[in-house]
XYZ file of C-alpha atoms in Angstrom:
425
model
C 0.094 0.078 -0.357
C 1.023 3.593 -1.171
C 2.454 5.984 1.896
C -0.059 8.962 1.330
C 1.589 12.217 0.123
C 2.771 15.074 1.998
C -0.409 16.782 0.911
C -2.937 14.362 1.870
C -1.375 13.794 5.268
C -2.275 17.553 5.879
C -5.743 16.349 4.549
C -6.277 13.995 7.099
C -7.950 15.275 9.976
C -5.225 13.876 12.419
C -2.870 16.245 11.678
C -5.083 18.714 12.095
C -3.727 20.549 15.157
C -0.486 21.465 14.416
C 0.235 20.576 10.138
C 3.293 23.275 10.565
C 6.005 19.971 10.124
C 3.870 19.137 7.245
C 3.784 22.313 5.719
C 7.539 22.772 5.997
C 7.977 19.399 4.165
C 5.679 20.661 1.712
C 7.426 23.944 0.687
C 10.576 21.446 -0.246
C 9.019 21.349 -3.418
C 6.776 24.728 -3.549
C 4.558 22.967 -6.811
C 3.315 19.670 -5.975
C 1.347 17.940 -8.822
C -1.114 15.289 -6.796
C -2.265 12.104 -8.368
C -5.560 13.461 -9.438
C -4.044 16.025 -11.304
C -4.200 18.795 -8.983
C -1.442 21.302 -8.256
C -0.168 21.802 -4.769
C 1.214 26.024 -4.079
C 2.791 26.020 -1.049
C 5.981 29.006 -1.473
C 4.969 32.642 -0.451
C 6.110 34.013 -3.583
C 4.526 31.415 -5.998
C 1.027 32.161 -4.010
C 1.060 35.223 -4.444
C 1.589 35.384 -8.139
C -1.225 33.364 -8.501
C -3.388 34.752 -6.062
C -3.024 38.278 -8.702
C -2.838 36.410 -11.773
C -5.586 36.848 -14.506
C -4.492 33.758 -15.501
C -6.160 31.851 -12.280
C -10.481 31.225 -12.189
C -12.183 31.016 -9.043
C -15.613 30.102 -11.279
C -16.123 26.625 -11.192
C -17.487 26.813 -14.668
C -14.095 27.540 -15.909
C -13.311 23.869 -14.668
C -15.068 20.935 -16.306
C -14.182 18.399 -14.352
C -15.396 20.343 -10.995
C -18.015 21.747 -12.102
C -19.002 18.180 -12.893
C -18.075 16.949 -9.612
C -20.386 19.142 -7.953
C -22.817 20.885 -9.499
C -23.942 22.618 -6.871
C -21.092 24.918 -6.791
C -22.787 26.562 -9.917
C -25.209 28.197 -8.172
C -25.501 29.839 -5.334
C -28.485 29.403 -2.818
C -31.057 27.813 -4.439
C -32.699 30.079 -7.197
C -29.872 32.520 -6.214
C -27.141 33.096 -8.851
C -23.323 32.700 -7.503
C -21.544 34.560 -5.340
C -19.392 37.356 -6.383
C -16.813 35.464 -4.547
C -17.101 32.385 -7.193
C -16.541 34.927 -10.372
C -14.343 35.846 -12.529
C -13.740 39.295 -14.236
C -15.606 42.220 -15.331
C -18.025 39.849 -13.697
C -16.949 39.774 -10.271
C -15.732 43.543 -10.460
C -18.839 45.020 -10.794
C -20.151 42.934 -7.586
C -17.197 43.729 -5.958
C -17.326 47.547 -5.811
C -20.724 47.636 -5.427
C -20.179 44.978 -2.336
C -17.888 47.074 -1.158
C -19.169 50.593 -0.873
C -22.119 50.542 1.183
C -19.629 48.174 3.332
C -16.497 49.895 4.081
C -13.935 52.355 2.853
C -13.470 54.430 1.384
C -17.336 55.287 0.151
C -18.348 54.031 3.835
C -15.718 54.732 6.103
C -17.289 54.591 10.000
C -19.335 52.380 8.956
C -17.226 49.095 10.746
C -15.330 51.765 13.046
C -18.290 52.663 14.465
C -19.596 49.218 15.517
C -16.312 48.828 17.800
C -18.686 50.714 21.475
C -21.258 48.710 20.434
C -18.923 45.206 19.875
C -17.222 45.967 23.124
C -20.608 45.951 24.853
C -21.746 42.455 23.419
C -18.862 41.259 24.201
C -18.540 42.242 27.504
C -22.176 40.687 27.329
C -20.921 37.773 26.796
C -18.207 37.514 29.360
C -19.918 38.620 32.052
C -22.417 35.054 31.449
C -18.542 33.646 32.708
C -18.843 35.150 36.357
C -19.420 32.307 38.777
C -17.916 29.405 36.393
C -14.154 27.724 36.817
C -14.300 26.835 33.342
C -16.220 28.090 30.067
C -15.762 26.735 26.900
C -14.201 29.834 24.799
C -16.030 28.580 21.172
C -19.517 27.969 22.408
C -19.503 30.008 24.733
C -17.610 33.081 22.830
C -15.935 32.766 19.551
C -19.017 31.482 17.919
C -21.708 33.941 19.466
C -20.064 37.041 18.669
C -20.118 36.780 14.778
C -23.484 36.194 13.765
C -24.734 38.737 16.820
C -21.939 41.455 14.881
C -23.975 39.980 11.575
C -27.030 40.626 12.159
C -26.189 43.953 13.723
C -25.145 44.695 10.128
C -28.037 43.588 8.173
C -30.420 45.068 10.968
C -32.187 41.443 11.537
C -34.955 41.820 14.058
C -33.491 41.326 17.775
C -36.156 38.244 17.922
C -34.717 36.342 14.526
C -31.234 36.308 15.547
C -32.016 32.899 17.348
C -33.220 31.471 13.637
C -28.953 33.360 12.527
C -27.836 31.281 15.298
C -30.028 27.938 13.858
C -28.973 28.144 10.307
C -24.796 29.073 11.152
C -24.753 25.900 13.156
C -26.344 23.953 10.039
C -23.995 25.397 7.511
C -20.642 24.250 9.753
C -22.431 21.097 10.165
C -22.563 20.309 6.370
C -18.966 21.046 6.264
C -18.354 18.453 8.554
C -17.088 15.129 6.431
C -18.329 13.261 9.383
C -22.511 14.446 9.315
C -22.490 12.232 5.914
C -21.816 11.974 2.325
C -21.219 14.685 0.184
C -24.539 14.406 -1.886
C -25.997 14.473 1.007
C -24.205 17.057 3.003
C -24.935 18.715 -0.556
C -28.550 18.404 0.108
C -28.426 19.737 3.658
C -26.423 22.674 2.647
C -28.869 23.809 -0.010
C -32.121 23.470 2.311
C -30.016 26.019 4.577
C -29.502 28.132 2.148
C -32.632 27.988 0.201
C -34.411 29.075 4.010
C -31.980 31.606 4.764
C -32.283 33.421 1.287
C -35.600 33.222 1.344
C -35.631 34.945 5.283
C -33.222 37.871 3.586
C -35.412 38.461 0.667
C -37.679 39.069 2.930
C -35.317 41.860 4.722
C -34.749 42.984 0.802
C -38.319 43.551 -0.158
C -38.544 44.909 3.901
C -36.225 48.094 3.112
C -37.057 48.162 -0.468
C -40.696 49.644 1.179
C -38.278 51.677 3.823
C -34.301 51.984 4.386
C -32.790 52.177 6.961
C -28.988 52.567 7.676
C -27.963 49.455 7.089
C -26.169 47.103 4.765
C -28.959 46.035 2.296
C -30.529 49.504 2.057
C -26.769 50.760 1.557
C -26.826 48.132 -1.512
C -30.559 48.879 -2.597
C -29.660 52.465 -2.721
C -26.262 52.988 -3.932
C -26.261 54.916 -7.011
C -22.275 54.315 -7.984
C -21.401 52.941 -11.171
C -22.976 49.584 -12.345
C -25.464 50.152 -9.484
C -27.906 49.303 -8.297
C -27.487 45.118 -7.654
C -30.089 43.146 -8.498
C -32.431 41.788 -6.160
C -30.694 38.290 -6.503
C -27.217 39.332 -6.711
C -27.943 41.542 -3.126
C -29.623 38.320 -1.233
C -26.204 36.135 -2.310
C -24.156 38.950 -1.308
C -25.966 38.737 2.593
C -25.778 35.252 2.622
C -21.819 34.494 1.989
C -21.589 37.786 4.584
C -22.787 34.594 7.215
C -21.154 32.086 5.556
C -18.012 33.565 5.233
C -18.053 35.397 8.106
C -19.532 33.933 10.674
C -16.839 30.179 11.378
C -13.798 32.226 9.996
C -14.020 34.832 12.989
C -14.621 32.057 15.452
C -11.556 29.946 13.985
C -9.496 33.712 14.044
C -10.966 34.598 18.036
C -10.476 30.851 19.141
C -7.016 30.677 17.314
C -6.307 33.872 18.889
C -7.570 32.843 22.031
C -5.204 29.493 22.263
C -2.244 31.228 21.355
C -1.908 34.347 23.838
C -2.285 30.991 26.264
C 0.729 29.520 25.232
C 2.288 33.039 24.448
C 1.701 33.704 28.973
C 4.426 36.822 28.331
C 2.219 38.137 25.392
C -0.734 37.825 26.341
C 0.513 39.672 29.941
C 1.772 42.450 26.792
C -1.730 42.628 25.725
C -3.026 43.717 28.923
C -1.309 46.188 30.000
C -0.449 47.640 25.852
C -3.438 47.626 24.763
C -2.093 49.586 21.338
C -0.764 45.515 21.115
C -3.453 44.835 19.890
C -3.389 45.737 16.173
C 0.189 44.414 15.588
C -1.385 41.044 17.337
C -3.879 40.362 15.543
C -2.352 40.373 12.178
C 0.446 38.350 13.137
C -2.437 36.403 13.895
C -3.519 36.648 11.034
C 0.448 35.222 9.548
C 0.866 32.947 12.506
C -2.548 30.489 13.003
C -4.791 32.198 9.973
C -8.508 29.870 10.370
C -8.594 30.450 6.283
C -5.552 27.707 6.223
C -5.526 26.601 2.244
C -7.826 27.765 -0.763
C -9.069 24.972 -3.676
C -11.715 26.491 -5.247
C -9.299 27.650 -8.165
C -7.652 26.706 -11.760
C -6.277 27.880 -14.782
C -7.511 29.288 -17.615
C -3.935 28.913 -20.011
C -0.382 27.257 -18.792
C 1.361 29.118 -16.608
C 4.836 28.736 -15.845
C 5.981 29.008 -12.121
C 9.373 27.013 -9.913
C 10.238 25.885 -12.763
C 6.883 24.052 -13.427
C 4.251 24.738 -15.831
C 0.596 24.506 -14.488
C -1.252 23.155 -17.505
C -3.977 25.061 -18.633
C -7.306 23.740 -17.250
C -5.269 22.238 -13.757
C -6.811 22.186 -10.230
C -4.808 24.631 -7.993
C -4.697 24.581 -4.306
C -3.828 28.067 -2.740
C -1.275 26.678 0.678
C -1.640 29.916 2.868
C -0.609 28.873 5.519
C 2.451 26.984 4.910
C 3.025 30.702 2.171
C 3.171 32.776 5.832
C 5.542 30.044 7.433
C 7.890 30.407 4.567
C 11.506 30.997 6.224
C 11.616 33.322 2.446
C 9.377 35.747 3.005
C 9.269 35.388 7.096
C 12.801 35.689 9.029
C 11.776 33.193 11.956
C 8.210 31.907 10.730
C 7.009 29.354 13.547
C 7.827 32.226 16.053
C 4.411 34.277 17.187
C 5.940 38.376 17.010
C 3.069 40.628 17.523
C 6.322 43.575 16.840
C 6.626 41.257 13.759
C 7.716 44.835 10.974
C 6.805 44.340 7.590
C 3.902 41.357 8.499
C 2.308 41.321 4.800
C 0.531 38.323 5.859
C -2.092 36.579 3.608
C -4.425 35.501 5.897
C -7.346 37.416 4.027
C -5.825 36.452 0.855
C -4.541 38.860 -1.681
C -5.417 40.505 -4.971
C -8.800 40.897 -6.614
C -10.416 37.915 -4.355
C -9.253 39.413 -0.735
C -11.259 38.945 2.011
C -14.811 40.498 1.775
C -14.973 40.544 5.168
C -11.527 41.492 7.068
C -12.533 44.414 8.523
C -15.139 43.293 10.541
C -13.433 40.913 11.312
C -10.468 42.929 12.250
C -13.038 44.935 14.756
C -14.485 41.564 16.067
C -10.678 39.971 16.648
C -9.289 43.160 18.364
C -12.084 43.733 20.402
C -13.072 39.736 21.623
C -9.037 39.435 22.119
C -8.573 42.814 23.915
C -11.644 41.793 26.200
C -10.861 38.461 26.865
C -7.494 40.043 27.991
C -8.798 42.710 30.500
C -10.841 40.659 32.493
C -10.415 36.849 32.345
C -7.736 36.376 35.728
C -5.492 33.451 34.982
C -7.114 31.882 32.505
C -5.304 28.663 31.329
C -5.977 25.141 29.040
C -7.765 22.734 29.985
C -6.695 20.789 27.211
C -3.825 21.610 24.584
C -4.048 20.676 21.757
C -7.666 21.079 22.632
C -10.229 19.375 19.936
C -10.303 20.570 16.623
C -12.882 21.047 13.380
C -11.721 18.268 10.943
C -11.587 20.719 8.297
C -8.227 21.709 6.441
C -9.728 24.590 5.266
C -11.112 25.968 7.871
C -8.811 25.041 10.381
C -9.939 25.808 14.210
C -10.419 24.420 17.740
C -14.134 22.461 18.142
C -14.186 23.494 22.015
C -11.149 25.208 23.821
C -12.115 24.609 27.348
C -10.171 27.596 29.692
C -9.711 27.581 33.551
C -9.753 30.186 35.490
C -10.018 32.136 38.776
C -12.499 35.078 38.395
C -13.932 37.536 36.324
C -13.082 40.823 36.751
C -16.178 43.157 35.868
C -15.700 45.581 33.152
C -14.918 48.484 35.592
C -12.540 46.635 37.229
C -10.490 45.632 34.458
C -11.194 49.798 33.157
C -9.543 50.672 36.398
C -7.380 48.103 36.818
C -8.755 46.927 40.092
C -8.953 43.053 41.367
C -12.245 41.863 41.052
C -13.913 41.899 43.668
C -16.283 38.665 42.778
C -13.349 35.004 42.565
C -14.916 31.616 41.055
C -15.445 29.838 43.592
């Protein structure tokens, strides 16, 4: 029986806790062809080059084998078009510009930054629920609910409907778990959930047509810029994308952040006393433990010569972002977590035209969440290291992250630097 390749070992859930030694071995061959014809690219310079190469497609319809293996990938949620991240220029560029205009800079620079005080309140509310406990699950009790609440705020979802969004997020994430059924079964469940979510969001859009507000959906509907307005179907697909792509990635970013800080108590202590450290710290976290480890939804539109290899037209590509971010040819001492790292041009949010749409929101969420946890948890420590991981090799993060604590400082005590009055029994 043949030994599994390095890439096959990376895909094996048994290696999820620490894939980085395998990434180091993979980088010895920057472009590695797999038995199924996929080309796996793992070094920084080559990954960046392909992320910026117009001969690389993100549209599954451009690769017949991929489209044939997964027909559902050719369209978005049932009855809706594909989201813009699965399209190529010029369609991609037009829709992305429309999606970004009401979401962030340069047209709406204050929307995400303006959420900081509110995010701090939500974060403190979640941490308040830790009081009286000596053990918490950072994933289930904190990292999991925060992103959905933030997305509901962006879309101005009525508070009474938020539990439905939590249910949809749960169900969609479950379909990404290979142990939860066959690929066909999971695709069927995902389509059903996305159809239900799309129907709900279409109703929200209809309400905004009648009475626009200050939310993201209203901004997309009322935009008067070039190429506006976005079609009804594309608008709903973009909202679905925000929940599907913006939830688990942020959950993993926060959970990986807590895990990394608890493994580096000196950095955690610095953060408590140097609040400004959080900005470069999150950037280093995105390099060191990125929530998205690889991109496998690319194919070549022409022959591409790279790193001494010719990748033929029509070949599927897998770009190993996490391996590239530990490339010693780009980052000195790459296996060291260093929030003071200079020139940290990481690939945690990708690069090129498909740079992560939700990056501004994910950054703010992680900065607020990790800062508040550092300030308010007294003597946090890991219960199990390594923790159990989700099986996905793409969206890598702990399934649970149990942490023991001595106490929870109130928000006022943390702000004043005082010791908590009430300790955990």
